[in-house]
Amino acid sequence: MDDFLRLSASTGRFTYGAPRAFSFGDDGRLLWFLRSTGPTDAFDGLWVLDTATGAESRLADPRELSPEPGALPVAERRLRERTRLVAAGIGSYALSGDGRSAVFPLYGRLYRVSCEGVAEGKAQPAEEIPAAGPALDPRPDADGSRTAYVTGDALHIHPGGRISPDDGARWGLAEFAAAEELGRDRGHWWSPDGEALLAARVDETALQRRHFADPAHPELPAEDFAYPEAGGPNAEVQLWVLGPDGPRVRLEWDAAAYPYVSDAGWESPAEILLTVQDRLQQNVLLLTADPATGRTRELSRTEHPHWVDPLLPGTPARLADGRMLTAADTPGGAARALAVDGELLTGSGIQVRRVAGFHQGRLLIEAGQRDPAEQQVLLLDPTTGELTPLADGPGVHGVQASAGALLLTCADADGIRRTVHTADGRRFTPGDLSAPLPYRVVPVLERVTEHGIPTALVLPRGHVPGRRLPVLMDSYGGPGYQDVSAEPRRWQHRQWWADRGFAVVTVDNRGTPYVSPSFTHAMYRGFSEVTLDDQVAALHALAARHPDLDLGRVGVRGWSYGGYLSAMAVLRRPDVFHAAAAGAAPTDFRRYDTAYTERYLGLPQDHPDVYERDSLVPDAANLARPLLLITGLADDNVHPSHTLRLSRALTDAGRPHQLLALPGVTHMTPNGTREKITALELEFFRRELA
């Protein structure tokens, strides 16, 4: 590896030492966050910034609590995978209702910290909470005096004991479909008064099991887990109200018609709000539930002939006057919008991405008003719909708020800056100990074709116009992720590739988010055609504007859906793409999960032609270009069988290709491994595109 790749590996792709996972507590006085001690320290500790003084205090150091960390429990490792967590140490924490204490798991053990003594500079050390077994997803109650957590398949409380029944189901955690695809990453919630818990009961007995045996560690037992494969059974999910000393009440709704619970939580001690969806996610109900009786009542219904987009963060929410704030689409799918009691509050000129809370009596939202690559922070009057910019310069702006205090984040070509604004007008900057970004990258951002497809072009530094460059397509291309963004960290590796002699092109084809709902819904009932057609059209449009792009030498690389795109490119369009490196590619969506796949493609038994058309395995005999396939043998998102099955079909068809199978590697390849893969890819493309 060269110096850049070594630096990337040692700094966690320039994330170690950067503060993350911010939460306000104690009515905005405290700002909690996770951060390591420097740019090469992978172990995040738990910190708090006291906005009364601006002083930072480290409340928990993972190495002091566990100086010889062992292997992560399987459930904790999978949770980190699903949240795309890179750092080690303390991966997550949860605040008490008053925001004055926090709990977190660490290598299966459970810890609590308090803000006591922080104001005087005398923070108290973390204390271990006795747990019945390896603990996961701890949640403190309103005042932090009790903590709910999961061990094994059971929900426990400390002090207290097991609170869920021993009935063979799994209690207190989100099932795979909810955590991976529906945006719900938790399975239990304290009531605001701390008198009861809302808990998910998950029965996975009908699901098939997927198995992993790690060749890198033969001494470890093989793992298996329940997986909801497209067209097959889902987990059965129920919601129950559990009182530590009271009755158990099941929430009642038509779970046969609406099996997915995409959101749930307490609105008050007397009301629970939950959002349920049908299997194809074309009908979504917002329900209010009485925790005393379990009866539910419909508050709103959202329907779409394709699918209802996943929940907008911060919605649904009840406004101070009792009206209900929900997400909506403007007519024709021109914009993602907000509605109050079913009436549109925002129009087609703004793409709402998140509701961050309230500030000065108005809604605080993150939205796109200009190019989809950028994001602004705005204040929105919930009665008139009037918008007031709060942070709207170039770049990607974000916000968190509590009791008049704000944390504003700005990410642009000059880096990432974070500023705390207190209610009385003071400002603080949380310390950022991460390594400086090696490159100041200003990609050429352009919208191309009649669809207005967002694209980015990164050229070598010092490029001389007139010098022809091989093209490297580096895109994800799939639903749910935006590649073309003004966030600076995502362009560092693309600049490195460009400096190796490539024109690096990134394309957000139709189906990707943040342009408009209609843009996203263009992928309905078929991934392959829209994805590949848009990538090719965008490449040709860029080449017409930038003649230094050599269309006689085009490579394509990607991971996950991007790996699917890469393999498909050389299999189906060898006239355009001349070499591909495809990592963790889902080569046959009949073997992918229910909630993701069926949302876009429908049920495989109802639309077998769609699944056959989007499968890459039947294309194996068509391979005429160099193809490097990469898979992690411990990948529980895109199972290695996807890549191995395509490799077998290529072998049976007599089509030469390369296969890199990585023992012990999961979907989120660990630091160091990613950079080694990149170095191998560079050798591959230099050889094949020379």
mmCIF file of C-alpha atoms in Angstrom, residues 68-216:
data_model
loop_
_atom_site.group_PDB
_atom_site.id
_atom_site.type_symbol
_atom_site.label_atom_id
_atom_site.label_comp_id
_atom_site.label_asym_id
_atom_site.label_seq_id
_atom_site.Cartn_x
_atom_site.Cartn_y
_atom_site.Cartn_z
ATOM 1 C CA GLU A 68 -8.045 -6.403 27.443
ATOM 2 C CA PRO A 69 -11.164 -6.307 25.254
ATOM 3 C CA GLY A 70 -12.418 -9.675 24.138
ATOM 4 C CA ALA A 71 -14.391 -10.612 21.071
ATOM 5 C CA LEU A 72 -17.641 -8.743 20.590
ATOM 6 C CA PRO A 73 -20.731 -10.804 21.329
ATOM 7 C CA VAL A 74 -22.372 -11.838 18.053
ATOM 8 C CA ALA A 75 -25.467 -9.674 18.616
ATOM 9 C CA GLU A 76 -23.387 -6.572 19.420
ATOM 10 C CA ARG A 77 -21.190 -7.138 16.341
ATOM 11 C CA ARG A 78 -24.243 -7.434 14.088
ATOM 12 C CA LEU A 79 -25.743 -4.256 15.564
ATOM 13 C CA ARG A 80 -22.508 -2.394 14.767
ATOM 14 C CA GLU A 81 -22.598 -3.791 11.225
ATOM 15 C CA ARG A 82 -26.163 -2.596 10.663
ATOM 16 C CA THR A 83 -25.339 0.906 11.940
ATOM 17 C CA ARG A 84 -22.225 0.975 9.676
ATOM 18 C CA LEU A 85 -20.000 1.591 12.705
ATOM 19 C CA VAL A 86 -16.268 1.817 11.948
ATOM 20 C CA ALA A 87 -14.813 2.739 15.343
ATOM 21 C CA ALA A 88 -14.212 0.318 18.209
ATOM 22 C CA GLY A 89 -14.725 1.052 21.897
ATOM 23 C CA ILE A 90 -18.105 2.447 22.916
ATOM 24 C CA GLY A 91 -20.291 2.008 19.853
ATOM 25 C CA SER A 92 -23.480 3.635 21.116
ATOM 26 C CA TYR A 93 -25.143 4.990 24.247
ATOM 27 C CA ALA A 94 -28.630 5.938 25.426
ATOM 28 C CA LEU A 95 -29.608 8.903 27.598
ATOM 29 C CA SER A 96 -32.076 8.912 30.438
ATOM 30 C CA GLY A 97 -35.229 10.937 29.907
ATOM 31 C CA ASP A 98 -33.754 13.921 31.760
ATOM 32 C CA GLY A 99 -30.487 13.676 29.812
ATOM 33 C CA ARG A 100 -28.379 13.639 32.972
ATOM 34 C CA SER A 101 -27.099 10.067 32.739
ATOM 35 C CA ALA A 102 -26.265 7.551 30.049
ATOM 36 C CA VAL A 103 -25.844 3.792 29.713
ATOM 37 C CA PHE A 104 -23.879 1.792 27.160
ATOM 38 C CA PRO A 105 -22.782 -1.773 26.426
ATOM 39 C CA LEU A 106 -19.115 -2.680 26.055
ATOM 40 C CA TYR A 107 -18.039 -6.200 25.114
ATOM 41 C CA GLY A 108 -21.247 -7.588 26.572
ATOM 42 C CA ARG A 109 -20.993 -5.705 29.873
ATOM 43 C CA LEU A 110 -23.233 -2.841 30.925
ATOM 44 C CA TYR A 111 -22.142 0.577 32.261
ATOM 45 C CA ARG A 112 -23.720 3.769 33.545
ATOM 46 C CA VAL A 113 -22.278 7.295 33.749
ATOM 47 C CA SER A 114 -23.743 10.443 35.267
ATOM 48 C CA CYS A 115 -23.169 14.155 34.768
ATOM 49 C CA GLU A 116 -22.708 14.592 38.521
ATOM 50 C CA GLY A 117 -19.561 16.610 39.175
ATOM 51 C CA VAL A 118 -19.112 17.669 35.547
ATOM 52 C CA ALA A 119 -19.793 21.346 36.287
ATOM 53 C CA GLU A 120 -17.086 21.321 38.965
ATOM 54 C CA GLY A 121 -14.598 19.451 36.796
ATOM 55 C CA LYS A 122 -14.960 16.345 38.959
ATOM 56 C CA ALA A 123 -16.696 13.837 36.690
ATOM 57 C CA GLN A 124 -17.470 10.515 38.349
ATOM 58 C CA PRO A 125 -16.129 7.251 36.876
ATOM 59 C CA ALA A 126 -18.429 4.881 35.026
ATOM 60 C CA GLU A 127 -20.033 2.178 37.131
ATOM 61 C CA GLU A 128 -20.830 -1.332 35.937
ATOM 62 C CA ILE A 129 -24.461 -2.412 36.095
ATOM 63 C CA PRO A 130 -24.946 -6.078 36.995
ATOM 64 C CA ALA A 131 -26.485 -7.922 34.049
ATOM 65 C CA ALA A 132 -27.954 -11.399 33.674
ATOM 66 C CA GLY A 133 -25.709 -12.123 30.667
ATOM 67 C CA PRO A 134 -24.043 -10.390 27.703
ATOM 68 C CA ALA A 135 -26.036 -7.151 27.488
ATOM 69 C CA LEU A 136 -27.305 -5.400 24.384
ATOM 70 C CA ASP A 137 -29.222 -2.181 23.651
ATOM 71 C CA PRO A 138 -29.570 -0.781 27.201
ATOM 72 C CA ARG A 139 -32.131 1.986 27.705
ATOM 73 C CA PRO A 140 -32.480 4.017 30.944
ATOM 74 C CA ASP A 141 -35.824 5.250 32.222
ATOM 75 C CA ALA A 142 -36.865 8.872 32.778
ATOM 76 C CA ASP A 143 -34.525 9.626 35.693
ATOM 77 C CA GLY A 144 -31.900 6.959 35.018
ATOM 78 C CA SER A 145 -32.702 4.928 38.109
ATOM 79 C CA ARG A 146 -33.587 1.790 36.117
ATOM 80 C CA THR A 147 -32.149 0.329 32.934
ATOM 81 C CA ALA A 148 -33.800 -2.038 30.485
ATOM 82 C CA TYR A 149 -31.532 -4.255 28.392
ATOM 83 C CA VAL A 150 -31.582 -7.444 26.345
ATOM 84 C CA THR A 151 -29.590 -10.573 26.952
ATOM 85 C CA GLY A 152 -30.146 -13.702 24.935
ATOM 86 C CA ASP A 153 -33.782 -13.520 23.849
ATOM 87 C CA ALA A 154 -35.065 -11.848 27.004
ATOM 88 C CA LEU A 155 -35.771 -8.281 28.126
ATOM 89 C CA HIS A 156 -34.509 -7.444 31.612
ATOM 90 C CA ILE A 157 -34.622 -4.486 33.988
ATOM 91 C CA HIS A 158 -32.004 -3.493 36.537
ATOM 92 C CA PRO A 159 -32.793 -3.338 39.354
ATOM 93 C CA GLY A 160 -35.462 -5.967 38.969
ATOM 94 C CA GLY A 161 -34.911 -8.897 36.655
ATOM 95 C CA ARG A 162 -36.437 -10.499 33.622
ATOM 96 C CA ILE A 163 -39.589 -8.727 32.512
ATOM 97 C CA SER A 164 -40.461 -10.609 29.303
ATOM 98 C CA PRO A 165 -42.105 -14.038 29.386
ATOM 99 C CA ASP A 166 -40.133 -17.166 28.554
ATOM 100 C CA ASP A 167 -42.209 -18.172 25.531
ATOM 101 C CA GLY A 168 -39.595 -19.090 22.919
ATOM 102 C CA ALA A 169 -39.747 -15.693 21.161
ATOM 103 C CA ARG A 170 -37.117 -12.949 21.129
ATOM 104 C CA TRP A 171 -38.018 -9.844 23.115
ATOM 105 C CA GLY A 172 -36.764 -6.259 23.043
ATOM 106 C CA LEU A 173 -34.770 -6.131 19.781
ATOM 107 C CA ALA A 174 -35.690 -5.113 16.259
ATOM 108 C CA GLU A 175 -35.978 -7.975 13.801
ATOM 109 C CA PHE A 176 -33.683 -8.113 10.739
ATOM 110 C CA ALA A 177 -36.165 -6.487 8.327
ATOM 111 C CA ALA A 178 -36.871 -3.543 10.640
ATOM 112 C CA ALA A 179 -33.245 -2.903 11.561
ATOM 113 C CA GLU A 180 -31.784 -3.363 8.096
ATOM 114 C CA GLU A 181 -34.515 -1.993 5.815
ATOM 115 C CA LEU A 182 -37.320 -0.165 7.651
ATOM 116 C CA GLY A 183 -35.376 2.338 9.741
ATOM 117 C CA ARG A 184 -36.387 0.954 13.152
ATOM 118 C CA ASP A 185 -33.267 -0.066 15.034
ATOM 119 C CA ARG A 186 -34.740 -0.683 18.486
ATOM 120 C CA GLY A 187 -37.235 -3.012 20.117
ATOM 121 C CA HIS A 188 -38.110 -1.500 23.504
ATOM 122 C CA TRP A 189 -39.132 1.941 24.771
ATOM 123 C CA TRP A 190 -39.683 3.309 28.287
ATOM 124 C CA SER A 191 -42.850 5.279 28.927
ATOM 125 C CA PRO A 192 -42.162 8.960 29.741
ATOM 126 C CA ASP A 193 -43.033 8.381 33.400
ATOM 127 C CA GLY A 194 -40.906 5.225 33.660
ATOM 128 C CA GLU A 195 -43.862 3.105 34.720
ATOM 129 C CA ALA A 196 -43.956 0.717 31.737
ATOM 130 C CA LEU A 197 -42.059 -0.574 28.730
ATOM 131 C CA LEU A 198 -43.287 -0.956 25.180
ATOM 132 C CA ALA A 199 -41.542 -4.063 23.846
ATOM 133 C CA ALA A 200 -41.384 -5.927 20.554
ATOM 134 C CA ARG A 201 -41.961 -9.674 20.598
ATOM 135 C CA VAL A 202 -40.350 -11.328 17.567
ATOM 136 C CA ASP A 203 -41.052 -14.911 16.498
ATOM 137 C CA GLU A 204 -38.564 -16.058 13.833
ATOM 138 C CA THR A 205 -39.299 -19.780 13.903
ATOM 139 C CA ALA A 206 -40.702 -19.768 10.342
ATOM 140 C CA LEU A 207 -37.576 -18.185 8.847
ATOM 141 C CA GLN A 208 -34.770 -20.086 7.171
ATOM 142 C CA ARG A 209 -31.353 -20.121 8.830
ATOM 143 C CA ARG A 210 -28.180 -18.820 7.247
ATOM 144 C CA HIS A 211 -24.879 -20.296 8.352
ATOM 145 C CA PHE A 212 -21.334 -18.969 8.578
ATOM 146 C CA ALA A 213 -18.143 -20.847 9.373
ATOM 147 C CA ASP A 214 -15.099 -18.556 9.444
ATOM 148 C CA PRO A 215 -12.065 -20.212 7.794
ATOM 149 C CA ALA A 216 -9.874 -17.545 9.390
#
